[in-house]
């Protein structure tokens, strides 16, 4: 499955901590878009789609949430609970996000602009395309 955890270097001192994200250094793509998900309701589940051609790096900069990742053959559950690491998702991977904590802020960097056509929102369609 085309996913990877990336650990970020923490620049910290007695005042607190700082992490810098830089394209082609610790973010392995051109960053065209950044969005963040917050204020999620308890028991909400989001996602339910795959992308045809998009690289994304998801970082839980506050609180925690879980990802279900599915490449059509294998499924994996990953918890994001620290601003010090990010989940890189590439390729055709179905994703669902769940178990958002009250204070969760999930920030996502993407290598392209928002395009509705890049989404596969039907699971059967996803399975067909993932088998090609
Ligand atoms: C993903 C997971 C991790 C935009 O207009 N621009 C944007 O850049 C995005 C991301 C969304 N939207 C619109 C489309 C919908 O009307 O915002 C609304 C909510 O988006 P969506 O239902 O796709 O949100 P999630 O949480 O299900 O999925 C999002 C991303 O869309 C997706 O790329 O991988 O987070």
Tab-separated table of N, CA and C and ligand atoms in Angstrom:
chain	number	residue	atom	x	y	z
A	1	UNK	N	0.846	-1.190	0.000
A	1	UNK	CA	0.000	0.000	0.000
A	1	UNK	C	0.883	1.241	0.000
A	2	UNK	N	0.489	2.237	-0.823
A	2	UNK	CA	1.346	3.410	-0.954
A	2	UNK	C	1.059	4.426	0.156
A	3	UNK	N	1.451	4.038	1.379
A	3	UNK	CA	1.342	4.971	2.495
A	3	UNK	C	2.650	4.918	3.279
A	4	UNK	N	2.931	6.009	3.985
A	4	UNK	CA	4.187	6.061	4.735
A	4	UNK	C	4.014	7.066	5.870
A	5	UNK	N	4.611	6.765	7.024
A	5	UNK	CA	4.620	7.757	8.105
A	5	UNK	C	5.909	8.567	7.989
A	6	UNK	N	5.778	9.876	8.112
A	6	UNK	CA	6.953	10.749	8.070
A	6	UNK	C	7.084	11.435	9.431
A	7	UNK	N	8.262	11.311	10.030
A	7	UNK	CA	8.517	11.978	11.318
A	7	UNK	C	9.142	13.343	11.064
A	8	UNK	N	8.649	14.352	11.736
A	8	UNK	CA	9.168	15.700	11.553
A	8	UNK	C	10.146	16.051	12.676
A	9	UNK	N	11.174	16.792	12.300
A	9	UNK	CA	12.153	17.248	13.296
A	9	UNK	C	11.514	18.357	14.138
A	10	UNK	N	11.655	18.239	15.452
A	10	UNK	CA	11.081	19.261	16.344
A	10	UNK	C	12.176	20.246	16.715
A	11	UNK	N	11.901	21.520	16.437
A	11	UNK	CA	12.805	22.565	16.903
A	11	UNK	C	12.209	23.090	18.211
A	12	UNK	N	12.780	22.685	19.305
A	12	UNK	CA	12.181	23.054	20.591
A	12	UNK	C	13.167	23.767	21.479
A	13	UNK	N	12.653	24.586	22.339
A	13	UNK	CA	13.460	25.167	23.409
A	13	UNK	C	12.523	25.377	24.588
A	14	UNK	N	12.973	26.144	25.575
A	14	UNK	CA	12.169	26.282	26.789
A	14	UNK	C	10.825	26.977	26.531
A	15	UNK	N	10.678	27.613	25.365
A	15	UNK	CA	9.413	28.298	25.076
A	15	UNK	C	8.366	27.359	24.493
A	16	UNK	N	8.820	26.217	24.002
A	16	UNK	CA	7.882	25.289	23.372
A	16	UNK	C	8.487	24.652	22.132
A	17	UNK	N	7.629	24.161	21.260
A	17	UNK	CA	8.113	23.388	20.106
A	17	UNK	C	7.664	24.021	18.797
A	18	UNK	N	8.422	23.745	17.753
A	18	UNK	CA	8.109	24.269	16.423
A	18	UNK	C	8.485	23.221	15.387
A	19	UNK	N	7.601	23.038	14.421
A	19	UNK	CA	7.903	22.141	13.299
A	19	UNK	C	7.706	22.925	12.006
A	20	UNK	N	8.664	22.816	11.108
A	20	UNK	CA	8.563	23.492	9.809
A	20	UNK	C	8.346	22.439	8.732
A	21	UNK	N	7.406	22.716	7.832
A	21	UNK	CA	7.145	21.814	6.707
A	21	UNK	C	7.630	22.499	5.440
A	22	UNK	N	8.464	21.813	4.683
A	22	UNK	CA	9.034	22.410	3.471
A	22	UNK	C	8.900	21.437	2.314
A	23	UNK	N	8.387	21.962	1.183
A	23	UNK	CA	8.184	21.063	0.049
A	23	UNK	C	9.529	20.542	-0.450
A	24	UNK	N	9.519	19.270	-0.793
A	24	UNK	CA	10.692	18.533	-1.275
A	24	UNK	C	11.779	18.367	-0.215
A	25	UNK	N	11.501	18.777	1.023
A	25	UNK	CA	12.393	18.424	2.127
A	25	UNK	C	11.650	17.379	2.957
A	26	UNK	N	10.827	17.817	3.894
A	26	UNK	CA	10.063	16.803	4.642
A	26	UNK	C	8.649	16.585	4.081
A	27	UNK	N	8.275	17.388	3.084
A	27	UNK	CA	7.019	17.127	2.345
A	27	UNK	C	7.436	16.711	0.928
A	28	UNK	N	7.234	15.448	0.553
A	28	UNK	CA	7.853	14.942	-0.678
A	28	UNK	C	7.079	15.250	-1.963
A	29	UNK	N	6.528	16.459	-2.058
A	29	UNK	CA	5.843	16.861	-3.294
A	29	UNK	C	5.659	18.378	-3.307
A	30	UNK	N	5.247	18.906	-4.481
A	30	UNK	CA	4.876	20.327	-4.586
A	30	UNK	C	3.587	20.525	-3.803
A	31	UNK	N	3.544	21.518	-2.957
A	31	UNK	CA	2.317	21.754	-2.179
A	31	UNK	C	1.465	22.792	-2.906
A	32	UNK	N	0.315	22.344	-3.424
A	32	UNK	CA	-0.583	23.271	-4.136
A	32	UNK	C	-1.761	23.692	-3.261
A	33	UNK	N	-2.027	22.891	-2.204
A	33	UNK	CA	-3.257	23.142	-1.433
A	33	UNK	C	-3.063	22.654	-0.001
A	34	UNK	N	-3.617	23.402	0.929
A	34	UNK	CA	-3.640	22.979	2.331
A	34	UNK	C	-5.067	23.176	2.827
A	35	UNK	N	-5.625	22.148	3.444
A	35	UNK	CA	-6.939	22.329	4.060
A	35	UNK	C	-6.907	21.684	5.433
A	36	UNK	N	-7.851	22.046	6.273
A	36	UNK	CA	-7.906	21.396	7.579
A	36	UNK	C	-9.339	21.147	7.996
A	37	UNK	N	-9.494	20.071	8.719
A	37	UNK	CA	-10.802	19.594	9.174
A	37	UNK	C	-10.834	19.784	10.686
A	38	UNK	N	-11.867	20.422	11.187
A	38	UNK	CA	-11.962	20.682	12.624
A	38	UNK	C	-13.432	20.767	13.001
A	39	UNK	N	-13.699	20.804	14.304
A	39	UNK	CA	-15.094	20.914	14.753
A	39	UNK	C	-15.929	19.710	14.346
A	40	UNK	N	-15.276	18.549	14.221
A	40	UNK	CA	-16.012	17.342	13.810
A	40	UNK	C	-16.918	16.874	14.954
A	41	UNK	N	-18.076	16.400	14.579
A	41	UNK	CA	-19.036	15.898	15.580
A	41	UNK	C	-18.613	14.500	16.029
A	42	UNK	N	-18.979	14.173	17.273
A	42	UNK	CA	-18.658	12.863	17.815
A	42	UNK	C	-19.318	11.776	16.948
A	43	UNK	N	-18.639	10.658	16.786
A	43	UNK	CA	-19.140	9.508	16.022
A	43	UNK	C	-19.291	9.772	14.516
A	44	UNK	N	-18.757	10.904	14.048
A	44	UNK	CA	-18.843	11.195	12.615
A	44	UNK	C	-17.766	10.393	11.884
A	45	UNK	N	-18.061	9.985	10.691
A	45	UNK	CA	-17.095	9.273	9.857
A	45	UNK	C	-17.054	10.001	8.518
A	46	UNK	N	-15.876	10.338	8.042
A	46	UNK	CA	-15.752	11.130	6.814
A	46	UNK	C	-14.924	10.357	5.793
A	47	UNK	N	-14.731	10.976	4.658
A	47	UNK	CA	-13.921	10.339	3.626
A	47	UNK	C	-14.805	9.560	2.686
A	48	UNK	N	-14.738	8.235	2.791
A	48	UNK	CA	-15.510	7.342	1.900
A	48	UNK	C	-15.197	7.647	0.442
A	49	UNK	N	-13.935	7.745	0.111
A	49	UNK	CA	-13.556	7.978	-1.281
A	49	UNK	C	-12.086	7.608	-1.481
A	50	UNK	N	-11.703	7.555	-2.743
A	50	UNK	CA	-10.290	7.417	-3.120
A	50	UNK	C	-9.987	8.538	-4.103
A	51	UNK	N	-8.706	8.802	-4.316
A	51	UNK	CA	-8.307	9.792	-5.320
A	51	UNK	C	-7.602	9.080	-6.461
A	52	UNK	N	-7.894	9.550	-7.674
A	52	UNK	CA	-7.250	8.938	-8.840
A	52	UNK	C	-5.795	9.349	-8.945
A	53	UNK	N	-5.517	10.611	-8.662
A	53	UNK	CA	-4.146	11.100	-8.842
A	53	UNK	C	-3.886	12.253	-7.879
A	54	UNK	N	-3.540	11.913	-6.663
A	54	UNK	CA	-3.306	12.962	-5.663
A	54	UNK	C	-2.374	12.423	-4.588
A	55	UNK	N	-1.391	13.241	-4.234
A	55	UNK	CA	-0.545	12.907	-3.080
A	55	UNK	C	-0.985	13.803	-1.934
A	56	UNK	N	-1.111	13.221	-0.755
A	56	UNK	CA	-1.538	14.015	0.393
A	56	UNK	C	-0.704	13.632	1.618
A	57	UNK	N	-0.483	14.629	2.464
A	57	UNK	CA	0.195	14.399	3.740
A	57	UNK	C	-0.745	14.904	4.824
A	58	UNK	N	-1.226	13.977	5.663
A	58	UNK	CA	-2.201	14.315	6.703
A	58	UNK	C	-1.502	14.387	8.056
A	59	UNK	N	-1.732	15.482	8.762
A	59	UNK	CA	-1.090	15.689	10.067
A	59	UNK	C	-2.159	16.118	11.063
A	60	UNK	N	-2.225	15.398	12.163
A	60	UNK	CA	-3.173	15.764	13.210
A	60	UNK	C	-2.468	16.779	14.096
A	61	UNK	N	-2.691	18.064	13.842
A	61	UNK	CA	-1.917	19.074	14.583
A	61	UNK	C	-2.507	19.327	15.968
A	62	UNK	N	-3.693	18.816	16.222
A	62	UNK	CA	-4.267	18.845	17.570
A	62	UNK	C	-5.156	17.619	17.727
A	63	UNK	N	-5.132	17.006	18.907
A	63	UNK	CA	-6.009	15.869	19.180
A	63	UNK	C	-5.639	14.638	18.372
A	64	UNK	N	-6.632	13.851	18.049
A	64	UNK	CA	-6.366	12.586	17.369
A	64	UNK	C	-7.549	12.179	16.481
A	65	UNK	N	-7.235	11.333	15.522
A	65	UNK	CA	-8.285	10.693	14.706
A	65	UNK	C	-7.675	9.441	14.089
A	66	UNK	N	-8.508	8.623	13.511
A	66	UNK	CA	-8.028	7.380	12.889
A	66	UNK	C	-8.373	7.367	11.410
A	67	UNK	N	-7.537	6.670	10.645
A	67	UNK	CA	-7.774	6.464	9.211
A	67	UNK	C	-7.958	4.975	8.959
A	68	UNK	N	-8.953	4.638	8.180
A	68	UNK	CA	-9.016	3.309	7.557
A	68	UNK	C	-8.524	3.499	6.128
A	69	UNK	N	-7.502	2.740	5.746
A	69	UNK	CA	-6.927	2.834	4.401
A	69	UNK	C	-7.079	1.480	3.725
A	70	UNK	N	-7.467	1.517	2.470
A	70	UNK	CA	-7.826	0.275	1.773
A	70	UNK	C	-7.370	0.416	0.317
A	71	UNK	N	-6.471	-0.469	-0.118
A	71	UNK	CA	-6.000	-0.378	-1.511
A	71	UNK	C	-6.730	-1.357	-2.430
A	72	UNK	N	-7.806	-1.917	-1.930
A	72	UNK	CA	-8.575	-2.874	-2.734
A	72	UNK	C	-8.200	-4.306	-2.419
A	73	UNK	N	-7.014	-4.486	-1.812
A	73	UNK	CA	-6.578	-5.842	-1.424
A	73	UNK	C	-6.411	-5.928	0.089
A	74	UNK	N	-5.778	-4.883	0.660
A	74	UNK	CA	-5.506	-4.882	2.098
A	74	UNK	C	-6.094	-3.646	2.746
A	75	UNK	N	-6.437	-3.817	4.024
A	75	UNK	CA	-6.950	-2.691	4.802
A	75	UNK	C	-6.032	-2.457	5.988
A	76	UNK	N	-5.900	-1.199	6.357
A	76	UNK	CA	-5.024	-0.845	7.474
A	76	UNK	C	-5.663	0.300	8.259
A	77	UNK	N	-5.562	0.213	9.590
A	77	UNK	CA	-6.064	1.301	10.435
A	77	UNK	C	-4.860	2.025	11.038
A	78	UNK	N	-4.863	3.346	10.946
A	78	UNK	CA	-3.749	4.125	11.492
A	78	UNK	C	-4.310	5.245	12.343
A	79	UNK	N	-3.748	5.404	13.536
A	79	UNK	CA	-4.158	6.526	14.384
A	79	UNK	C	-3.147	7.662	14.247
A	80	UNK	N	-3.650	8.859	14.024
A	80	UNK	CA	-2.796	10.053	14.040
A	80	UNK	C	-3.081	10.781	15.354
A	81	UNK	N	-2.062	10.976	16.164
A	81	UNK	CA	-2.304	11.593	17.475
A	81	UNK	C	-1.182	12.525	17.897
A	82	UNK	N	-0.392	12.986	16.914
A	82	UNK	CA	0.714	13.869	17.252
A	82	UNK	C	1.026	14.792	16.083
A	83	UNK	N	1.344	16.065	16.373
A	83	UNK	CA	1.745	16.971	15.290
A	83	UNK	C	3.160	16.688	14.798
A	84	UNK	N	3.819	15.685	15.383
A	84	UNK	CA	5.213	15.413	15.028
A	84	UNK	C	5.365	14.364	13.924
A	85	UNK	N	4.253	13.823	13.445
A	85	UNK	CA	4.372	12.929	12.283
A	85	UNK	C	3.164	13.057	11.362
A	86	UNK	N	3.421	12.712	10.103
A	86	UNK	CA	2.375	12.852	9.093
A	86	UNK	C	2.207	11.559	8.334
A	87	UNK	N	1.010	11.383	7.810
A	87	UNK	CA	0.680	10.186	7.027
A	87	UNK	C	0.648	10.574	5.553
A	88	UNK	N	1.577	9.992	4.783
A	88	UNK	CA	1.641	10.244	3.343
A	88	UNK	C	0.770	9.201	2.639
A	89	UNK	N	-0.171	9.682	1.835
A	89	UNK	CA	-1.058	8.776	1.095
A	89	UNK	C	-0.916	9.075	-0.397
A	90	UNK	N	-0.535	8.064	-1.162
A	90	UNK	CA	-0.398	8.215	-2.614
A	90	UNK	C	-1.158	7.073	-3.277
A	91	UNK	N	-1.461	7.262	-4.548
A	91	UNK	CA	-2.066	6.164	-5.295
A	91	UNK	C	-3.532	5.982	-4.954
A	92	UNK	N	-4.077	4.934	-5.516
A	92	UNK	CA	-5.514	4.686	-5.401
A	92	UNK	C	-5.804	4.016	-4.058
A	93	UNK	N	-6.173	4.801	-3.071
A	93	UNK	CA	-6.424	4.260	-1.736
A	93	UNK	C	-7.748	4.821	-1.198
A	94	UNK	N	-8.633	3.910	-0.894
A	94	UNK	CA	-9.904	4.298	-0.262
A	94	UNK	C	-9.600	4.720	1.171
A	95	UNK	N	-10.169	5.846	1.624
A	95	UNK	CA	-9.905	6.278	2.998
A	95	UNK	C	-11.184	6.687	3.707
A	96	UNK	N	-11.222	6.332	4.986
A	96	UNK	CA	-12.297	6.799	5.868
A	96	UNK	C	-11.625	7.304	7.137
A	97	UNK	N	-12.115	8.433	7.651
A	97	UNK	CA	-11.557	8.989	8.888
A	97	UNK	C	-12.632	8.898	9.966
A	98	UNK	N	-12.211	8.517	11.179
A	98	UNK	CA	-13.196	8.302	12.245
A	98	UNK	C	-12.523	8.495	13.604
A	99	UNK	N	-13.314	8.376	14.665
A	99	UNK	CA	-12.803	8.548	16.048
A	99	UNK	C	-12.090	9.883	16.229
A	100	UNK	N	-12.684	10.942	15.738
A	100	UNK	CA	-12.090	12.272	15.935
A	100	UNK	C	-12.243	12.671	17.400
A	101	UNK	N	-11.170	13.122	18.026
A	101	UNK	CA	-11.292	13.650	19.388
A	101	UNK	C	-11.930	15.042	19.304
A	102	UNK	N	-12.440	15.519	20.430
A	102	UNK	CA	-13.148	16.820	20.451
A	102	UNK	C	-12.289	17.953	19.897
A	103	UNK	N	-11.001	17.894	20.237
A	103	UNK	CA	-10.105	19.001	19.869
A	103	UNK	C	-9.337	18.711	18.574
A	104	UNK	N	-9.791	17.753	17.784
A	104	UNK	CA	-9.007	17.337	16.613
A	104	UNK	C	-8.959	18.430	15.537
A	105	UNK	N	-7.752	18.704	15.083
A	105	UNK	CA	-7.564	19.523	13.879
A	105	UNK	C	-6.689	18.691	12.947
A	106	UNK	N	-7.279	18.244	11.859
A	106	UNK	CA	-6.558	17.404	10.890
A	106	UNK	C	-6.185	18.282	9.697
A	107	UNK	N	-4.885	18.520	9.544
A	107	UNK	CA	-4.415	19.360	8.449
A	107	UNK	C	-3.897	18.452	7.329
A	108	UNK	N	-4.216	18.814	6.104
A	108	UNK	CA	-3.799	17.981	4.964
A	108	UNK	C	-3.142	18.868	3.907
A	109	UNK	N	-1.939	18.464	3.494
A	109	UNK	CA	-1.238	19.128	2.391
A	109	UNK	C	-1.444	18.265	1.153
A	110	UNK	N	-1.682	18.913	0.018
A	110	UNK	CA	-1.959	18.143	-1.196
A	110	UNK	C	-1.135	18.682	-2.356
A	111	UNK	N	-0.847	17.792	-3.301
A	111	UNK	CA	0.004	18.206	-4.430
A	111	UNK	C	-0.810	18.731	-5.608
A	112	UNK	N	-2.128	18.889	-5.397
A	112	UNK	CA	-2.925	19.485	-6.481
A	112	UNK	C	-4.129	20.224	-5.914
A	113	UNK	N	-4.726	21.038	-6.778
A	113	UNK	CA	-5.906	21.799	-6.392
A	113	UNK	C	-7.100	20.861	-6.269
A	114	UNK	N	-8.139	21.366	-5.650
A	114	UNK	CA	-9.363	20.568	-5.503
A	114	UNK	C	-10.020	20.342	-6.862
A	115	UNK	N	-10.262	19.072	-7.201
A	115	UNK	CA	-10.973	18.722	-8.429
A	115	UNK	C	-11.945	17.602	-8.096
A	116	UNK	N	-13.208	17.872	-8.224
A	116	UNK	CA	-14.227	16.852	-7.889
A	116	UNK	C	-14.036	15.590	-8.735
A	117	UNK	N	-13.553	15.755	-9.994
A	117	UNK	CA	-13.377	14.598	-10.892
A	117	UNK	C	-12.310	13.623	-10.422
A	118	UNK	N	-11.428	14.080	-9.535
A	118	UNK	CA	-10.360	13.197	-9.061
A	118	UNK	C	-10.869	12.210	-8.003
A	119	UNK	N	-12.090	12.441	-7.506
A	119	UNK	CA	-12.635	11.605	-6.430
A	119	UNK	C	-13.366	10.393	-6.998
A	120	UNK	N	-13.140	9.236	-6.397
A	120	UNK	CA	-14.006	8.072	-6.638
A	120	UNK	C	-14.795	7.886	-5.343
A	121	UNK	N	-16.085	8.135	-5.394
A	121	UNK	CA	-16.888	8.097	-4.173
A	121	UNK	C	-17.756	6.839	-4.079
A	122	UNK	N	-17.627	5.977	-5.086
A	122	UNK	CA	-18.391	4.730	-5.089
A	122	UNK	C	-17.417	3.571	-4.858
A	123	UNK	N	-17.658	2.759	-3.817
A	123	UNK	CA	-16.678	1.722	-3.444
A	123	UNK	C	-16.525	0.665	-4.539
A	124	UNK	N	-17.615	0.298	-5.196
A	124	UNK	CA	-17.520	-0.711	-6.266
A	124	UNK	C	-16.681	-0.178	-7.432
A	125	UNK	N	-16.894	1.096	-7.763
A	125	UNK	CA	-16.095	1.736	-8.815
A	125	UNK	C	-14.616	1.743	-8.417
A	126	UNK	N	-14.349	2.049	-7.147
A	126	UNK	CA	-12.972	2.039	-6.632
A	126	UNK	C	-12.343	0.652	-6.806
A	127	UNK	N	-13.088	-0.389	-6.431
A	127	UNK	CA	-12.547	-1.750	-6.553
A	127	UNK	C	-12.215	-2.068	-8.005
A	128	UNK	N	-13.104	-1.677	-8.918
A	128	UNK	CA	-12.850	-1.926	-10.346
A	128	UNK	C	-11.578	-1.225	-10.798
A	129	UNK	N	-11.449	0.063	-10.425
A	129	UNK	CA	-10.273	0.838	-10.875
A	129	UNK	C	-8.995	0.353	-10.204
A	130	UNK	N	-9.105	-0.149	-8.961
A	130	UNK	CA	-7.900	-0.597	-8.267
A	130	UNK	C	-7.374	-1.922	-8.825
A	131	UNK	N	-8.234	-2.655	-9.529
A	131	UNK	CA	-7.808	-3.936	-10.111
A	131	UNK	C	-7.113	-3.772	-11.454
A	132	UNK	N	-7.226	-2.565	-12.064
A	132	UNK	CA	-6.642	-2.347	-13.404
A	132	UNK	C	-5.132	-2.368	-13.362
B	1	LIG	C1	-9.327	13.507	1.737
B	1	LIG	C2	-9.700	13.507	3.171
B	1	LIG	C3	-8.552	13.163	4.062
B	1	LIG	C4	-13.406	21.891	-1.369
B	1	LIG	O1	-14.185	22.700	-1.899
B	1	LIG	N1	-12.073	22.035	-1.472
B	1	LIG	C5	-11.187	21.171	-0.902
B	1	LIG	O2	-9.972	21.347	-1.041
B	1	LIG	C6	-11.708	20.063	-0.156
B	1	LIG	C7	-10.769	19.068	0.493
B	1	LIG	C8	-13.070	19.936	-0.041
B	1	LIG	N2	-13.905	20.835	-0.633
B	1	LIG	C9	-15.340	20.686	-0.438
B	1	LIG	C10	-15.969	19.454	-1.049
B	1	LIG	C11	-17.131	19.169	-0.114
B	1	LIG	O3	-18.243	19.928	-0.509
B	1	LIG	O4	-15.596	20.617	0.963
B	1	LIG	C12	-16.647	19.707	1.243
B	1	LIG	C13	-16.169	18.603	2.184
B	1	LIG	O5	-15.224	17.758	1.480
B	1	LIG	P1	-15.234	16.161	1.620
B	1	LIG	O6	-16.606	15.676	1.852
B	1	LIG	O7	-14.492	15.586	0.457
B	1	LIG	O8	-14.379	15.988	2.962
B	1	LIG	P2	-13.791	14.651	3.590
B	1	LIG	O9	-13.443	14.980	4.988
B	1	LIG	O10	-14.690	13.495	3.371
B	1	LIG	O11	-12.436	14.350	2.754
B	1	LIG	C14	-11.348	15.257	2.819
B	1	LIG	C15	-10.794	15.536	1.407
B	1	LIG	O12	-11.860	15.953	0.541
B	1	LIG	C16	-10.132	14.332	0.800
B	1	LIG	O13	-9.357	14.741	-0.316
B	1	LIG	O14	-8.484	12.724	1.315
B	1	LIG	O15	-10.307	14.725	3.629
